[in-house]
Coordinates of C-alpha atoms in Angstrom, one line a residue:
P1 CA 135.8 130.1 68.0
K2 CA 132.3 129.3 69.3
A3 CA 129.6 129.5 66.7
G4 CA 127.5 132.8 66.9
T5 CA 123.7 132.8 66.8
T6 CA 121.8 135.1 64.4
P7 CA 118.3 136.2 65.4
R8 CA 115.5 135.9 62.7
E9 CA 115.4 138.6 60.1
G10 CA 113.3 141.6 61.2
F11 CA 113.9 140.9 65.0
R12 CA 116.6 141.8 67.5
R13 CA 117.5 140.4 70.9
G14 CA 116.0 142.1 73.9
G15 CA 117.6 142.5 77.3
R16 CA 116.4 139.1 78.5
G17 CA 116.5 137.2 75.3
R18 CA 112.9 138.0 74.2
A19 CA 112.2 138.8 70.5
V20 CA 111.4 142.4 69.7
R21 CA 110.2 143.5 66.2
G22 CA 112.6 146.1 64.7
P23 CA 111.8 149.0 62.5
V24 CA 109.9 148.2 59.2
A25 CA 111.0 149.8 56.0
V26 CA 108.1 151.7 54.4
E27 CA 107.4 154.4 51.8
T28 CA 105.3 157.4 52.7
A29 CA 103.5 160.2 50.9
E30 CA 102.7 163.7 51.9
I31 CA 99.2 164.7 53.0
K32 CA 98.0 167.4 50.5
Y33 CA 95.3 170.0 50.5
G34 CA 93.6 171.2 47.4
G35 CA 90.9 170.5 44.9
I36 CA 89.6 167.1 44.0
A37 CA 86.9 165.9 41.7
Q38 CA 85.0 162.7 41.5
R39 CA 84.8 161.5 37.9
K40 CA 83.1 158.6 36.4
E41 CA 83.3 157.0 33.0
F42 CA 80.2 155.9 31.2
I43 CA 79.7 153.9 28.0
G44 CA 77.4 155.0 25.2
T45 CA 76.8 155.0 21.4
I46 CA 77.0 158.1 19.2
K47 CA 73.8 159.0 17.4
A48 CA 73.0 161.5 14.7
S49 CA 71.1 164.6 15.7
Y50 CA 68.4 163.7 13.1
T51 CA 67.8 161.1 10.4
N52 CA 65.6 162.0 7.4
V53 CA 64.5 159.6 4.7
I54 CA 64.0 161.1 1.3
A55 CA 61.1 159.2 -0.3
S56 CA 59.0 159.5 -3.4
K57 CA 55.6 161.1 -2.8
V58 CA 54.4 160.1 -6.3
S59 CA 54.8 157.0 -8.4
G60 CA 56.9 156.9 -11.5
R61 CA 60.3 156.0 -12.9
L62 CA 63.4 157.5 -11.2
S63 CA 65.2 159.2 -14.0
T64 CA 68.2 160.7 -12.1
L65 CA 69.8 160.3 -8.7
S66 CA 72.8 162.5 -8.2
K67 CA 74.0 161.6 -4.7
R68 CA 76.1 158.7 -3.4
V69 CA 76.8 157.5 0.1
G70 CA 78.9 160.1 2.1
D71 CA 77.9 163.1 -0.2
R72 CA 77.0 166.3 1.4
V73 CA 73.4 167.5 0.9
E74 CA 72.2 171.0 1.5
R75 CA 68.7 172.1 2.6
N76 CA 66.2 172.0 -0.3
E77 CA 68.8 170.6 -2.7
V78 CA 67.4 168.5 -5.5
V79 CA 69.0 165.1 -5.3
G80 CA 66.9 163.2 -7.8
K81 CA 64.0 163.5 -10.4
I82 CA 61.1 161.3 -11.4
E83 CA 59.8 161.3 -15.0
D84 CA 57.2 164.1 -15.0
T85 CA 55.6 164.0 -18.5
E86 CA 52.2 162.7 -17.2
Y87 CA 52.3 165.2 -14.3
R88 CA 52.9 168.1 -16.6
H89 CA 50.0 167.1 -18.7
N90 CA 47.8 167.0 -15.6
V91 CA 48.8 170.6 -14.8
E92 CA 48.0 171.7 -18.3
E93 CA 44.6 170.1 -18.2
A94 CA 43.8 171.6 -14.8
L95 CA 44.9 175.0 -16.0
A96 CA 42.5 174.7 -19.0
Q97 CA 39.6 173.7 -16.7
T98 CA 40.4 176.7 -14.5
K99 CA 40.2 179.0 -17.5
I100 CA 36.8 177.5 -18.5
S101 CA 35.5 178.0 -15.0
N102 CA 36.7 181.6 -14.9
A103 CA 35.0 182.3 -18.2
T104 CA 31.8 180.8 -16.8
V105 CA 32.0 183.0 -13.8
A106 CA 32.5 186.1 -16.0
E107 CA 29.4 185.1 -18.1
A108 CA 27.3 184.6 -14.9
E109 CA 28.4 188.0 -13.5
A110 CA 27.5 189.7 -16.8
Q111 CA 24.1 188.1 -16.9
L112 CA 23.5 189.0 -13.3
A113 CA 24.3 192.6 -14.0
Y114 CA 21.9 192.6 -16.9
L115 CA 19.0 191.1 -14.9
T116 CA 19.7 193.5 -12.1
R117 CA 19.3 196.5 -14.4
E118 CA 16.2 195.1 -16.1
T119 CA 14.6 194.4 -12.7
E120 CA 15.2 197.9 -11.6
R121 CA 13.7 199.3 -14.9
V122 CA 10.6 197.1 -14.6
S123 CA 10.2 198.1 -10.9
E124 CA 10.2 201.8 -11.9
L125 CA 7.6 201.2 -14.6
V126 CA 5.4 199.3 -12.1
S127 CA 5.6 202.3 -9.8
K128 CA 4.4 204.5 -12.6
G129 CA 1.6 202.1 -13.5
I130 CA 3.1 201.3 -16.9
S131 CA 4.1 197.6 -16.2
S132 CA 2.3 194.9 -14.3
Q133 CA 3.4 193.4 -11.0
A134 CA 3.6 189.9 -12.7
E135 CA 6.3 191.1 -15.1
L136 CA 8.3 192.5 -12.1
D137 CA 7.9 189.1 -10.3
E138 CA 9.2 187.3 -13.3
Y139 CA 12.4 189.5 -13.4
L140 CA 12.9 189.0 -9.7
N141 CA 12.8 185.2 -10.1
K142 CA 15.3 185.4 -13.0
L143 CA 17.6 187.6 -10.9
N144 CA 17.6 185.2 -8.0
S145 CA 18.2 182.2 -10.3
Q146 CA 21.2 184.1 -11.8
K147 CA 22.6 184.8 -8.4
T148 CA 22.5 181.0 -7.7
R149 CA 24.2 180.2 -11.0
L150 CA 26.9 182.7 -10.2
E151 CA 27.5 181.2 -6.8
L152 CA 27.7 177.7 -8.5
S153 CA 30.2 179.1 -11.1
L154 CA 32.3 180.6 -8.4
A155 CA 32.4 177.3 -6.4
Q156 CA 33.3 175.4 -9.6
A157 CA 36.1 177.9 -10.3
K158 CA 37.4 177.5 -6.8
Q159 CA 37.4 173.7 -7.2
R160 CA 39.3 174.0 -10.5
E161 CA 41.9 176.2 -8.8
I162 CA 42.4 173.5 -6.1
V163 CA 42.7 170.8 -8.7
L164 CA 45.3 173.0 -10.5
K165 CA 47.3 173.5 -7.2
K166 CA 47.2 169.8 -6.6
A167 CA 48.5 169.0 -10.0
R168 CA 51.3 171.5 -9.6
T169 CA 52.2 170.1 -6.2
R170 CA 52.3 166.5 -7.6
L171 CA 54.5 167.9 -10.4
A172 CA 56.8 169.5 -7.8
Y173 CA 57.0 166.1 -6.0
T174 CA 58.8 164.7 -9.1
R175 CA 61.8 166.6 -7.9
L176 CA 63.3 164.9 -4.8
K177 CA 64.6 167.5 -2.3
A178 CA 66.4 167.2 1.1
A179 CA 64.4 168.7 3.9
Q180 CA 67.5 169.3 6.1
P181 CA 71.3 169.5 5.4
G182 CA 73.4 166.5 6.2
F183 CA 75.2 163.5 4.6
V184 CA 73.9 160.6 2.7
A185 CA 74.0 157.6 5.0
K186 CA 72.2 155.1 2.7
R187 CA 71.2 154.9 -0.9
H188 CA 68.1 152.7 -1.2
T189 CA 67.7 152.6 -4.9
D190 CA 69.4 153.6 -8.2
G191 CA 68.4 155.6 -11.2
G192 CA 65.9 153.9 -13.5
A193 CA 64.0 152.2 -10.7
L194 CA 60.2 152.2 -10.8
L195 CA 59.0 153.9 -7.6
S196 CA 55.7 153.7 -5.9
G197 CA 54.3 156.2 -3.3
N198 CA 56.5 156.5 -0.2
S199 CA 59.4 154.4 -1.7
P200 CA 62.6 155.3 0.2
V201 CA 65.4 156.8 -2.0
L202 CA 68.1 158.3 0.3
T203 CA 68.7 158.4 4.1
I204 CA 70.2 161.7 5.3
V205 CA 71.8 162.1 8.7
G206 CA 72.8 165.3 10.4
I207 CA 76.1 165.1 12.2
D208 CA 77.1 168.7 12.7
T209 CA 76.0 168.0 16.3
V210 CA 75.8 164.4 17.5
F211 CA 74.3 163.0 20.6
V212 CA 75.4 160.3 23.0
E213 CA 72.9 158.4 25.1
I214 CA 74.2 156.8 28.3
P215 CA 72.4 154.7 30.9
V216 CA 72.8 156.0 34.5
T217 CA 72.0 154.3 37.7
E218 CA 69.9 155.7 40.6
R219 CA 73.1 156.4 42.5
D220 CA 74.7 158.7 39.9
Y221 CA 71.5 160.2 38.4
P222 CA 71.1 163.0 41.0
M223 CA 74.6 164.2 40.4
I224 CA 74.1 164.7 36.7
T225 CA 72.2 167.9 35.6
K226 CA 71.4 169.7 32.4
G227 CA 74.3 171.8 31.1
Q228 CA 77.0 169.8 32.9
V229 CA 80.2 169.4 31.0
A230 CA 81.3 165.9 29.7
Q231 CA 84.4 164.7 27.9
V232 CA 83.8 162.3 25.1
S233 CA 86.4 160.0 23.5
V234 CA 86.2 157.2 21.0
D235 CA 88.5 154.3 20.4
A236 CA 88.7 155.1 16.6
I237 CA 90.4 158.5 17.4
P238 CA 92.9 157.8 20.2
G239 CA 94.1 160.8 22.2
K240 CA 91.3 163.1 21.0
K241 CA 88.8 164.5 23.5
F242 CA 85.5 166.1 22.5
I243 CA 83.6 168.4 24.8
G244 CA 79.9 167.8 25.3
L245 CA 77.1 169.2 27.4
V246 CA 74.3 167.2 29.1
R247 CA 71.3 168.1 27.1
S248 CA 68.5 166.2 28.8
T249 CA 67.8 163.6 31.5
A250 CA 65.1 161.0 31.2
P251 CA 62.3 161.5 33.8
F252 CA 61.9 157.8 34.5
F253 CA 64.0 154.6 35.1
N254 CA 63.7 151.4 33.0
D255 CA 62.1 148.7 35.0
N256 CA 64.4 146.0 33.7
T257 CA 67.8 147.8 33.9
R258 CA 67.0 150.3 36.7
T259 CA 68.7 153.0 34.7
A260 CA 67.7 156.3 33.2
M261 CA 68.9 157.6 29.9
I262 CA 71.1 160.8 29.8
E263 CA 71.6 162.6 26.5
I264 CA 74.8 164.5 25.8
A265 CA 75.2 166.9 22.9
V266 CA 78.6 167.2 21.2
R267 CA 79.5 169.8 18.6
N268 CA 81.0 167.9 15.7
D269 CA 82.3 170.6 13.3
T270 CA 85.1 168.3 12.1
H271 CA 82.7 165.5 11.4
L272 CA 85.1 163.0 13.0
L273 CA 82.4 161.5 15.2
K274 CA 80.2 159.2 13.3
P275 CA 76.8 157.7 14.3
G276 CA 77.2 154.2 15.7
M277 CA 80.7 154.8 17.2
F278 CA 81.4 153.3 20.6
A279 CA 82.0 156.2 23.0
R280 CA 83.4 156.7 26.5
I281 CA 82.1 159.6 28.4
D282 CA 83.9 161.1 31.4
I283 CA 81.7 163.3 33.7
T284 CA 82.7 165.1 36.9
L285 CA 80.0 164.1 39.3
K286 CA 81.3 166.1 42.3
H287 CA 84.0 168.7 43.0
R288 CA 85.5 170.1 46.1
D289 CA 88.0 173.0 46.1
S290 CA 89.5 172.5 49.5
A291 CA 90.0 168.9 50.6
Q292 CA 92.4 166.7 52.6
I293 CA 93.9 164.3 50.0
V294 CA 96.0 161.2 50.4
P295 CA 97.1 158.6 47.8
F296 CA 94.6 155.8 47.3
A297 CA 97.4 153.3 48.1
A298 CA 97.5 154.6 51.7
L299 CA 94.1 153.1 52.5
I300 CA 93.8 149.8 54.3
T301 CA 90.9 147.8 55.7
H302 CA 90.8 147.5 59.4
N303 CA 87.8 146.0 61.3
N304 CA 85.6 146.4 58.2
S305 CA 86.4 150.1 57.9
K306 CA 89.0 152.2 56.2
A307 CA 92.1 153.4 57.9
V308 CA 95.6 154.8 57.2
Y309 CA 99.0 154.7 58.9
V310 CA 100.2 158.1 59.8
V311 CA 104.0 158.5 60.5
E312 CA 105.2 160.9 63.1
D313 CA 108.7 160.8 64.6
D314 CA 109.4 157.4 62.8
V315 CA 106.3 155.8 64.5
A316 CA 103.3 154.6 62.5
H317 CA 99.9 155.3 64.1
L318 CA 96.8 153.5 62.8
V319 CA 94.1 156.1 62.2
P320 CA 90.5 155.1 61.1
V321 CA 89.3 157.6 58.5
S322 CA 86.1 158.7 56.9
L323 CA 86.3 159.0 53.1
G324 CA 85.0 161.6 50.7
L325 CA 85.6 162.0 47.0
T326 CA 87.8 159.6 44.9
D327 CA 89.7 160.7 41.9
N328 CA 91.7 157.9 40.2
D329 CA 94.7 157.3 42.6
R330 CA 93.7 160.0 45.1
V331 CA 91.1 160.0 47.8
E332 CA 89.7 162.7 50.1
I333 CA 89.8 162.2 53.9
M334 CA 86.8 163.8 55.5
K335 CA 87.7 163.0 59.1
P336 CA 89.9 163.3 61.1
R337 CA 92.4 166.0 60.4
L338 CA 95.8 164.3 59.8
R339 CA 99.3 165.5 60.5
G340 CA 102.5 164.0 59.1
N341 CA 102.9 161.6 56.2
V342 CA 100.9 158.4 55.4
V343 CA 102.3 155.0 54.6
T344 CA 101.8 154.0 50.9
L345 CA 104.0 150.9 50.8
G346 CA 104.6 148.3 53.5
A347 CA 101.4 148.9 55.6
H348 CA 100.7 145.2 55.6
L349 CA 103.7 144.7 57.9
L350 CA 102.7 147.3 60.4
S351 CA 100.6 147.4 63.5
D352 CA 99.6 150.4 65.6
S353 CA 102.7 152.3 67.0
S354 CA 105.2 150.3 64.9
R355 CA 108.6 151.9 64.4
V356 CA 109.4 152.5 60.8
I357 CA 112.3 153.3 58.5
V358 CA 111.1 155.7 55.9
E359 CA 112.7 155.0 52.5
S360 CA 112.7 157.6 49.7
N361 CA 112.8 156.8 46.0
D362 CA 115.5 159.5 45.4
M363 CA 117.6 158.1 48.4
S364 CA 117.9 161.7 49.7
R365 CA 116.5 160.7 53.0
K366 CA 118.7 158.4 55.1
E367 CA 117.5 155.8 57.6
P368 CA 117.0 157.6 60.9
Q369 CA 119.3 156.7 63.7
Q370 CA 120.7 153.7 61.8
R371 CA 124.3 153.4 60.8
R372 CA 125.9 150.5 59.0
K373 CA 128.2 148.7 61.4
G374 CA 131.2 146.6 60.5
P375 CA 131.4 142.8 61.1
E376 CA 130.5 141.7 64.6
K377 CA 133.3 140.4 66.7
N378 CA 133.3 137.3 68.8
E379 CA 134.5 137.2 72.3
R380 CA 138.1 137.1 71.2
G381 CA 137.8 140.2 69.1
K382 CA 137.9 138.5 65.8
G383 CA 135.4 139.3 63.0
V384 CA 132.6 136.8 62.5
Q385 CA 130.9 136.5 59.1
R386 CA 127.3 135.5 59.7
G387 CA 125.9 132.9 57.4
K388 CA 122.6 131.0 57.2
G389 CA 124.0 128.4 59.5
G390 CA 125.2 130.9 62.0
R391 CA 128.9 129.7 61.9
G392 CA 131.9 131.9 61.4

């Protein structure tokens, strides 16, 4: 029999021998309506809510230091002690000086009371003509002098009280206390070390609440506000999500990076988050409850703009679209309103108004108007098996 001729794959013979493109097999997805949120992931570093350094306020030898790295420290807990023999002696000396000053004040007050009575007595005698005015003037001078000495004694007593308080304060400084609760992050010295004033001993960090600082660009900055919810995750704890809140936003942008810092507070009751950890922060920038949504795979670029192929009655129509929010593999179509399904696979083989064969992953949908035919027959009615060479 005469050799048959097979047209190229994807084409069929027209009525006058011209090549006409046949249906293209594609996969489609349904156009959905519902909520969509635009999220963005930021990168930051976890920081402690506060860092306190316990340092010596007085010099001396560190006799004890009870805390190690990682130990819990409570507010006003004594964590170490400096030898206090000299400071106790200073308190005792100041206390003795205070007692002397108080005795001097008592003596001056008694003398003043005596001179006051004598002055009044002489004044009465002068009024009766028994004593002279000169004697009264002498007592008045003594009275004024005693008042001055009393004021001096009172000032000295006040000074001694201040010295005593200072000595007691310096004695209290020999006991090293934590100003705030937290955990020991660093131990700067050991027991027995000789300390000078302001020598660091322990560094305490508060991690009951931690903060994450993230740099945000000018484009994202207006969409992040105080009180906004953020999800925080760290590589060290896979699968675990922590909920945080935007605590503050910087009022300026860095000249070099053109970013502003956003601070996110995260409650850390389990203490799993540690300062210095690398963190990923997921923030919902925008949300829309009612949106027209298609898979991101349906988008194509046509004439430098976005478009989709909409399938109706097994024909794919090219429709330019205006995009809205994007959420991972979904995208919102703002305009126009679409009907039908959109092509998600095979769009690169299509042109406007192309006929398509919609394939389904579950094979429940059959090829429309296409039935598998048996072997073609030649002009004598015999079956011809087509091969690459076109010979039967």
